[in-house]
Coordinates of C-alpha atoms and ligand atoms in Angstrom, one line a residue:
M1 CA 214.4 112.1 96.8
A2 CA 212.6 112.0 93.5
K3 CA 211.6 115.4 92.1
L4 CA 208.2 115.4 90.5
N5 CA 205.9 118.0 89.0
F6 CA 202.6 118.3 91.0
G7 CA 200.4 120.4 88.8
G8 CA 203.2 122.7 87.8
V9 CA 204.9 122.8 91.3
E10 CA 208.1 120.8 91.7
E11 CA 208.2 118.7 94.9
E12 CA 210.5 116.1 96.2
V13 CA 209.0 112.8 97.4
V14 CA 210.4 109.5 98.7
T15 CA 209.4 106.4 96.8
R16 CA 210.0 102.8 97.5
E17 CA 212.4 102.6 94.5
E18 CA 214.9 105.0 96.0
F19 CA 214.4 103.8 99.6
P20 CA 213.7 100.1 99.2
L21 CA 212.4 97.9 102.1
E22 CA 215.8 96.3 102.4
K23 CA 217.4 99.6 103.1
A24 CA 214.7 100.4 105.7
R25 CA 215.3 97.1 107.4
E26 CA 219.1 97.8 107.5
V27 CA 218.6 101.3 109.0
L28 CA 216.4 99.9 111.8
S29 CA 218.1 96.6 112.2
S30 CA 219.3 97.2 115.7
E31 CA 216.2 99.0 116.9
T32 CA 213.3 97.7 119.0
I33 CA 210.2 99.5 117.7
A34 CA 207.7 99.9 120.5
V35 CA 204.2 100.7 119.3
I36 CA 202.3 102.3 122.2
G37 CA 198.6 102.0 121.7
Y38 CA 196.7 99.4 119.8
G39 CA 193.6 101.4 118.6
V40 CA 193.4 102.2 114.9
Q41 CA 196.9 103.1 113.7
G42 CA 198.6 100.8 116.2
P43 CA 197.4 97.6 114.6
G44 CA 197.9 98.9 111.0
Q45 CA 201.4 100.1 111.5
S46 CA 202.7 97.3 113.8
L47 CA 201.3 94.5 111.7
N48 CA 202.7 96.0 108.5
M49 CA 206.1 96.5 110.2
R50 CA 206.1 93.0 111.6
D51 CA 205.2 91.5 108.2
N52 CA 208.0 93.7 106.7
G53 CA 210.5 92.0 109.0
F54 CA 211.0 94.7 111.7
N55 CA 211.5 94.0 115.4
V56 CA 208.2 95.3 116.7
I57 CA 206.7 95.1 120.2
V58 CA 203.4 96.5 121.4
G59 CA 202.6 98.4 124.6
Q60 CA 199.0 98.5 125.6
R61 CA 197.0 98.6 128.8
K62 CA 196.3 95.1 129.9
G63 CA 192.8 93.6 130.1
G64 CA 190.9 95.7 127.5
K65 CA 189.6 95.2 124.0
S66 CA 192.8 96.5 122.4
W67 CA 195.0 94.1 124.4
D68 CA 192.8 91.2 123.3
K69 CA 193.0 92.3 119.7
A70 CA 196.8 92.5 119.9
V71 CA 196.8 88.9 121.2
A72 CA 194.4 87.8 118.5
D73 CA 196.7 89.5 115.9
G74 CA 199.6 87.3 117.1
F75 CA 201.4 89.5 119.6
V76 CA 202.5 87.3 122.5
P77 CA 202.2 88.6 126.1
G78 CA 205.7 88.8 127.7
E79 CA 207.4 88.4 124.3
T80 CA 206.1 91.0 121.9
L81 CA 203.2 92.4 123.9
F82 CA 203.7 94.3 127.2
E83 CA 202.1 96.8 129.6
I84 CA 202.9 100.3 128.3
E85 CA 205.7 101.1 130.7
E86 CA 207.5 97.9 130.0
A87 CA 207.3 98.5 126.3
L88 CA 208.6 102.0 126.8
S89 CA 211.6 100.8 128.6
K90 CA 212.4 98.1 126.0
G91 CA 211.7 100.3 122.9
T92 CA 214.4 102.3 121.2
V93 CA 212.0 103.8 118.7
I94 CA 208.8 104.8 120.6
C95 CA 205.8 105.1 118.4
Y96 CA 203.3 107.2 120.3
L97 CA 200.0 106.0 118.9
L98 CA 197.6 106.7 121.7
S99 CA 194.8 109.0 120.9
D100 CA 196.0 112.6 120.9
A101 CA 194.1 113.4 124.1
A102 CA 195.5 110.3 125.9
Q103 CA 199.0 111.3 124.8
I104 CA 198.8 114.2 127.2
E105 CA 198.0 112.1 130.2
L106 CA 200.7 109.5 129.6
W107 CA 203.4 112.0 128.6
P108 CA 205.2 112.2 131.9
T109 CA 205.6 108.4 131.8
V110 CA 206.8 108.4 128.2
K111 CA 209.3 111.2 128.9
K112 CA 210.9 109.2 131.7
H113 CA 211.8 106.5 129.2
L114 CA 213.2 108.8 126.5
T115 CA 216.8 108.2 127.3
P116 CA 219.5 109.8 125.1
G117 CA 219.7 108.4 121.6
K118 CA 216.2 107.0 121.5
A119 CA 213.6 108.1 118.9
L120 CA 210.1 109.4 119.5
Y121 CA 207.7 108.8 116.6
F122 CA 204.3 110.3 116.1
S123 CA 201.7 109.9 113.4
H124 CA 200.4 113.5 113.9
G125 CA 201.9 116.9 114.5
F126 CA 199.3 117.5 117.2
G127 CA 201.1 116.9 120.5
A128 CA 204.3 118.7 119.8
T129 CA 202.8 121.6 117.9
Y130 CA 200.2 122.5 120.5
K131 CA 202.7 122.1 123.3
D132 CA 201.1 124.9 125.2
Q133 CA 198.0 122.8 125.5
T134 CA 199.5 119.3 125.7
G135 CA 202.7 119.9 127.7
I136 CA 204.5 117.6 125.2
V137 CA 208.1 118.9 124.9
P138 CA 210.5 116.2 124.0
P139 CA 214.0 116.1 125.6
A140 CA 216.7 117.6 123.4
D141 CA 218.8 114.4 123.2
V142 CA 216.2 112.2 121.4
D143 CA 215.2 112.2 117.7
V144 CA 211.6 113.3 117.1
F145 CA 209.8 112.7 113.8
L146 CA 206.5 111.8 112.4
V147 CA 205.1 109.6 109.7
A148 CA 201.4 110.4 109.1
P149 CA 199.5 107.9 106.9
K150 CA 197.0 109.8 105.0
G151 CA 194.1 107.6 105.8
S152 CA 192.7 105.2 108.4
G153 CA 194.9 102.6 110.0
T154 CA 192.3 100.1 108.8
S155 CA 192.9 101.1 105.2
L156 CA 196.7 101.2 105.8
R157 CA 196.6 97.5 106.8
R158 CA 194.0 96.5 104.1
M159 CA 196.0 98.1 101.3
F160 CA 199.2 96.6 102.5
V161 CA 197.6 93.1 102.5
E162 CA 196.4 93.8 98.9
G163 CA 199.9 94.8 97.9
K164 CA 199.1 98.5 97.6
G165 CA 200.4 101.4 99.7
L166 CA 198.7 104.4 101.4
N167 CA 200.6 107.6 101.0
S168 CA 202.1 109.2 104.1
S169 CA 203.7 112.5 105.0
F170 CA 206.9 112.7 107.1
A171 CA 208.5 115.4 109.1
I172 CA 211.6 115.8 111.3
F173 CA 211.0 117.8 114.5
Q174 CA 214.4 117.2 116.1
D175 CA 217.6 115.4 114.9
A176 CA 219.7 114.6 118.0
T177 CA 221.6 111.6 116.6
G178 CA 222.2 112.8 113.0
K179 CA 220.2 109.8 111.9
A180 CA 216.6 111.1 112.4
R181 CA 215.9 111.6 108.8
E182 CA 216.9 108.1 107.6
K183 CA 215.2 106.5 110.6
C184 CA 212.0 108.5 109.9
I185 CA 211.9 107.5 106.2
A186 CA 212.8 103.9 107.1
M187 CA 209.8 103.9 109.4
G188 CA 207.6 105.3 106.7
I189 CA 208.6 102.6 104.3
G190 CA 208.2 100.0 107.1
V191 CA 204.6 100.9 108.0
G192 CA 203.7 100.3 104.3
S193 CA 203.6 103.8 102.8
G194 CA 203.1 104.0 99.1
Y195 CA 205.2 107.1 98.9
L196 CA 206.2 109.8 101.4
F197 CA 206.0 113.5 101.0
E198 CA 207.8 115.9 103.4
T199 CA 206.2 118.4 105.6
D200 CA 206.7 119.9 109.1
F201 CA 204.8 119.3 112.3
Y202 CA 202.8 122.5 112.1
R203 CA 201.7 122.0 108.4
E204 CA 200.9 118.4 109.0
V205 CA 198.6 119.1 111.9
T206 CA 196.9 122.1 110.3
S207 CA 196.3 120.4 107.0
D208 CA 195.2 117.2 108.7
L209 CA 192.7 118.8 111.0
T210 CA 191.3 120.8 108.1
G211 CA 191.0 117.8 105.8
E212 CA 189.1 115.6 108.3
R213 CA 186.8 118.4 109.4
G214 CA 186.4 119.4 105.7
T215 CA 185.9 117.3 102.6
L216 CA 187.2 114.0 104.0
M217 CA 184.6 113.7 106.8
G218 CA 182.7 116.7 108.1
A219 CA 181.8 118.5 104.9
I220 CA 181.0 115.4 103.0
Q221 CA 178.4 114.3 105.6
G222 CA 177.1 117.9 105.6
I223 CA 176.6 118.0 101.9
F224 CA 175.1 114.5 101.8
A225 CA 172.6 115.5 104.5
A226 CA 171.7 118.8 102.7
Q227 CA 170.9 117.1 99.4
Y228 CA 169.1 114.1 101.0
E229 CA 166.9 116.5 102.9
V230 CA 166.0 118.5 99.9
L231 CA 165.2 115.4 97.9
R232 CA 163.1 114.0 100.7
S233 CA 161.2 117.2 101.3
N234 CA 160.3 117.2 97.6
G235 CA 158.7 113.8 97.7
H236 CA 161.5 111.5 96.7
S237 CA 161.6 108.1 98.5
P238 CA 164.5 107.3 100.9
S239 CA 165.9 104.7 98.4
E240 CA 165.9 107.2 95.6
A241 CA 167.3 110.0 97.7
F242 CA 170.1 107.7 99.1
N243 CA 171.0 106.3 95.8
E244 CA 171.2 109.7 94.2
T245 CA 173.2 111.2 97.1
V246 CA 175.6 108.5 98.3
E247 CA 175.4 105.0 96.8
E248 CA 176.1 106.1 93.2
L249 CA 179.0 108.3 94.4
T250 CA 180.8 105.6 96.4
Q251 CA 180.0 102.7 94.1
S252 CA 180.2 104.2 90.6
L253 CA 181.6 107.6 90.4
M254 CA 184.3 108.0 93.0
P255 CA 186.2 104.9 91.8
L256 CA 186.4 106.7 88.4
V257 CA 187.7 109.9 90.1
A258 CA 190.3 107.8 92.0
E259 CA 191.3 106.1 88.7
N260 CA 191.8 109.1 86.5
G261 CA 190.6 112.4 87.9
M262 CA 187.4 114.4 87.9
D263 CA 187.3 115.2 84.2
W264 CA 187.5 111.5 83.5
M265 CA 184.5 110.8 85.7
Y266 CA 182.6 113.6 84.1
A267 CA 183.5 112.3 80.6
N268 CA 182.0 108.9 81.5
C269 CA 178.7 110.5 82.4
S270 CA 176.1 111.9 80.0
T271 CA 176.6 115.3 78.3
T272 CA 173.4 116.3 80.2
A273 CA 175.1 115.5 83.5
Q274 CA 178.4 117.1 82.4
R275 CA 176.6 120.3 81.5
G276 CA 174.9 120.5 84.9
A277 CA 178.0 119.6 86.9
L278 CA 180.2 122.1 85.0
D279 CA 177.6 124.8 85.7
W280 CA 177.1 124.0 89.4
W281 CA 180.5 123.1 90.9
K282 CA 181.5 126.8 91.1
P283 CA 178.4 127.9 93.0
F284 CA 179.0 125.0 95.5
R285 CA 182.6 126.1 95.8
D286 CA 181.6 129.7 96.4
A287 CA 178.9 128.8 98.9
T288 CA 181.2 126.6 101.0
K289 CA 184.5 128.5 100.7
P290 CA 183.6 130.9 103.6
V291 CA 183.0 127.8 105.8
F292 CA 186.4 126.4 104.9
E293 CA 188.0 129.7 105.7
Q294 CA 186.3 129.7 109.1
L295 CA 187.4 126.1 109.6
Y296 CA 191.0 126.8 108.7
N297 CA 191.1 129.8 111.0
S298 CA 189.7 127.7 113.9
V299 CA 192.5 125.2 113.3
K300 CA 195.2 127.9 113.0
T301 CA 194.3 129.6 116.2
G302 CA 194.4 126.3 118.1
N303 CA 190.7 126.4 118.8
E304 CA 190.1 123.0 117.2
A305 CA 192.9 121.5 119.2
K306 CA 191.4 123.0 122.4
I307 CA 187.9 121.6 121.6
S308 CA 189.4 118.2 120.8
I309 CA 191.5 118.0 123.9
T310 CA 188.7 119.2 126.2
R311 CA 186.1 116.9 124.8
N312 CA 188.2 113.8 124.4
S313 CA 189.7 114.1 127.9
Q314 CA 186.3 113.8 129.6
P315 CA 186.0 110.4 131.4
D316 CA 182.8 109.6 129.4
Y317 CA 184.1 110.8 126.1
R318 CA 183.8 107.3 124.5
V319 CA 180.1 107.1 125.6
K320 CA 179.4 110.6 124.2
L321 CA 181.1 109.8 120.9
E322 CA 179.2 106.6 120.6
E323 CA 175.9 108.5 121.2
E324 CA 176.8 110.9 118.4
L325 CA 177.8 108.1 116.0
A326 CA 174.5 106.4 116.9
E327 CA 172.6 109.6 115.9
L328 CA 174.2 109.4 112.5
R329 CA 173.6 105.7 112.2
E330 CA 170.0 106.0 113.2
S331 CA 169.2 108.9 110.9
E332 CA 166.8 108.0 108.1
M333 CA 169.5 108.6 105.5
W334 CA 172.0 106.1 106.9
R335 CA 169.3 103.6 107.9
A336 CA 168.2 103.7 104.2
G337 CA 171.9 103.2 103.4
K338 CA 172.0 100.0 105.4
T339 CA 169.2 98.6 103.4
V340 CA 170.7 99.7 100.2
R341 CA 174.1 98.1 101.1
S342 CA 172.3 94.8 101.9
L343 CA 170.9 94.8 98.4
R344 CA 174.3 94.9 96.7
P345 CA 174.6 91.6 94.9
E346 CA 178.0 90.9 96.4
N347 CA 176.5 91.2 99.9
N348 CA 174.0 88.4 99.2
Ligands
LIG401 N1 192.9 106.7 113.4 C1 193.6 106.8 112.3 O1 193.5 106.1 111.4 C2 194.7 107.8 112.2 C3 195.2 108.2 111.0 C4 196.3 109.1 110.9 C5 196.9 109.5 112.1 N2 196.4 109.2 113.3 C6 197.0 109.6 114.5 O2 197.6 108.4 115.1 C7 197.6 108.5 116.6 C8 196.8 107.4 117.2 O3 195.4 107.5 116.8 P1 194.4 106.3 116.8 O4 193.1 106.8 116.1 O5 195.0 105.1 116.3 O6 194.1 106.2 118.4 P2 192.9 105.6 119.2 O7 191.9 106.6 119.5 O8 192.4 104.4 118.4 O9 193.6 105.1 120.5 C9 194.8 104.3 120.6 C10 194.9 103.6 121.9 O10 195.0 104.5 123.0 C11 194.6 103.7 124.1 N3 194.3 104.7 125.2 C12 193.3 105.6 125.2 N4 193.3 106.4 126.3 C13 194.3 105.9 127.0 C14 194.9 106.3 128.3 N5 194.4 107.3 129.0 N6 196.0 105.6 128.7 C15 196.5 104.6 128.0 N7 196.0 104.2 126.8 C16 195.0 104.8 126.3 C17 193.4 102.9 123.7 O11 193.4 101.7 124.4 C18 193.8 102.6 122.2 O12 194.3 101.3 122.1 C19 196.9 109.9 116.9 O13 198.0 110.8 116.9 C20 196.1 110.2 115.6 O14 195.9 111.6 115.4 C21 195.3 108.3 113.4
LIG402 C1 192.1 109.1 108.9 C2 192.3 110.6 109.0 C3 191.0 111.3 109.0 O1 193.1 111.0 107.9 C4 193.2 110.9 110.3 O2 193.7 112.2 110.1 C5 192.5 110.7 111.6 O3 192.6 111.7 112.4 O4 191.9 109.7 111.9
LIG403 MG1 193.7 113.4 111.8
LIG404 MG1 194.5 112.4 108.3

């Protein structure tokens, strides 16, 4: 592991230099990696592993959109694409990539196929951490670990194709064979991680649930909506409000933050903008921090897991989610966004 200084705190991370792809291939050379579920992470991880030369099969319910997508992506029914149970019996590393709620339903079937020496792989600490709610308690004689790409499976694949790598965390829950750690890291390299940082199942799930509900997804939409509404109620047009709230951020300023940090982005704006941003970021922090505390607490108590399991286990959960996504899509702000995107020269 490479020791690096993260803002004054020393941490060990795994890079591709010290754990090259060839080593990962060697560690997993006799394994059949069964990716169960072909939703968002399933395609990203299985395609990257396949392109990296691993022995990958996919297990997916036959007949649906995900099955057809796997076929379109080159998985061959009866050779590398199977019904879930068949893939579970063939696989020696079982990548459990169904939605977190669906993992509960299928667990008795998965457990049946977890014979001694196999490995159970997750991309989230959810199922095993909230075992009181999920019933997911792996048998003692299998390895259990996770690699959690810190981003969408769609980005994992896109970045891999572009020769980049999304960062992932990894954690060992249970080492039955004495090889769990090297297998886990080999999987992390295989799925295309840029580098890997270590965590445990509890910290992975609590930070991940906080991040997606917070700045990564929930808070960002909330803050966009608040500013957009204030601009609109003060007479600004939708195009002006959208450009000043979203488009400039995603197209111009966030790439600068990604490249070299917040001060670099600030430094590339006017001194007028810098003055205002430096004055206002703290009031925004102070106003939102209580909401983040509330959010973290809701995660820590298992309340967020409970909500997610209850809502996503309803038979009509997909329809309901789509209705809520449509509400966002059809809001004035995001309809304005659609028009703004169509005007980007590269989209013409
Ligand atoms: N979506 C992401 O990019 C992302 C990122 C990091 C971690 N994760 C984690 O990875 C895992 C997989 O997430 P995902 O978003 O790829 O899943 P998903 O919601 O896309 O679902 C994956 C598959 O589950 C299948 N499925 C759903 N219900 C089923 C059922 N009852 N029986 C059998 N199959 C069923 C679907 O057909 C689909 O192919 C989760 O643990 C998630 O937290 C996801
Ligand atoms: C992509 C995210 C938000 O990082 C992941 O955590 C998820 O649940 O989809
Ligand atoms: Mg998540
Ligand atoms: Mg995440």
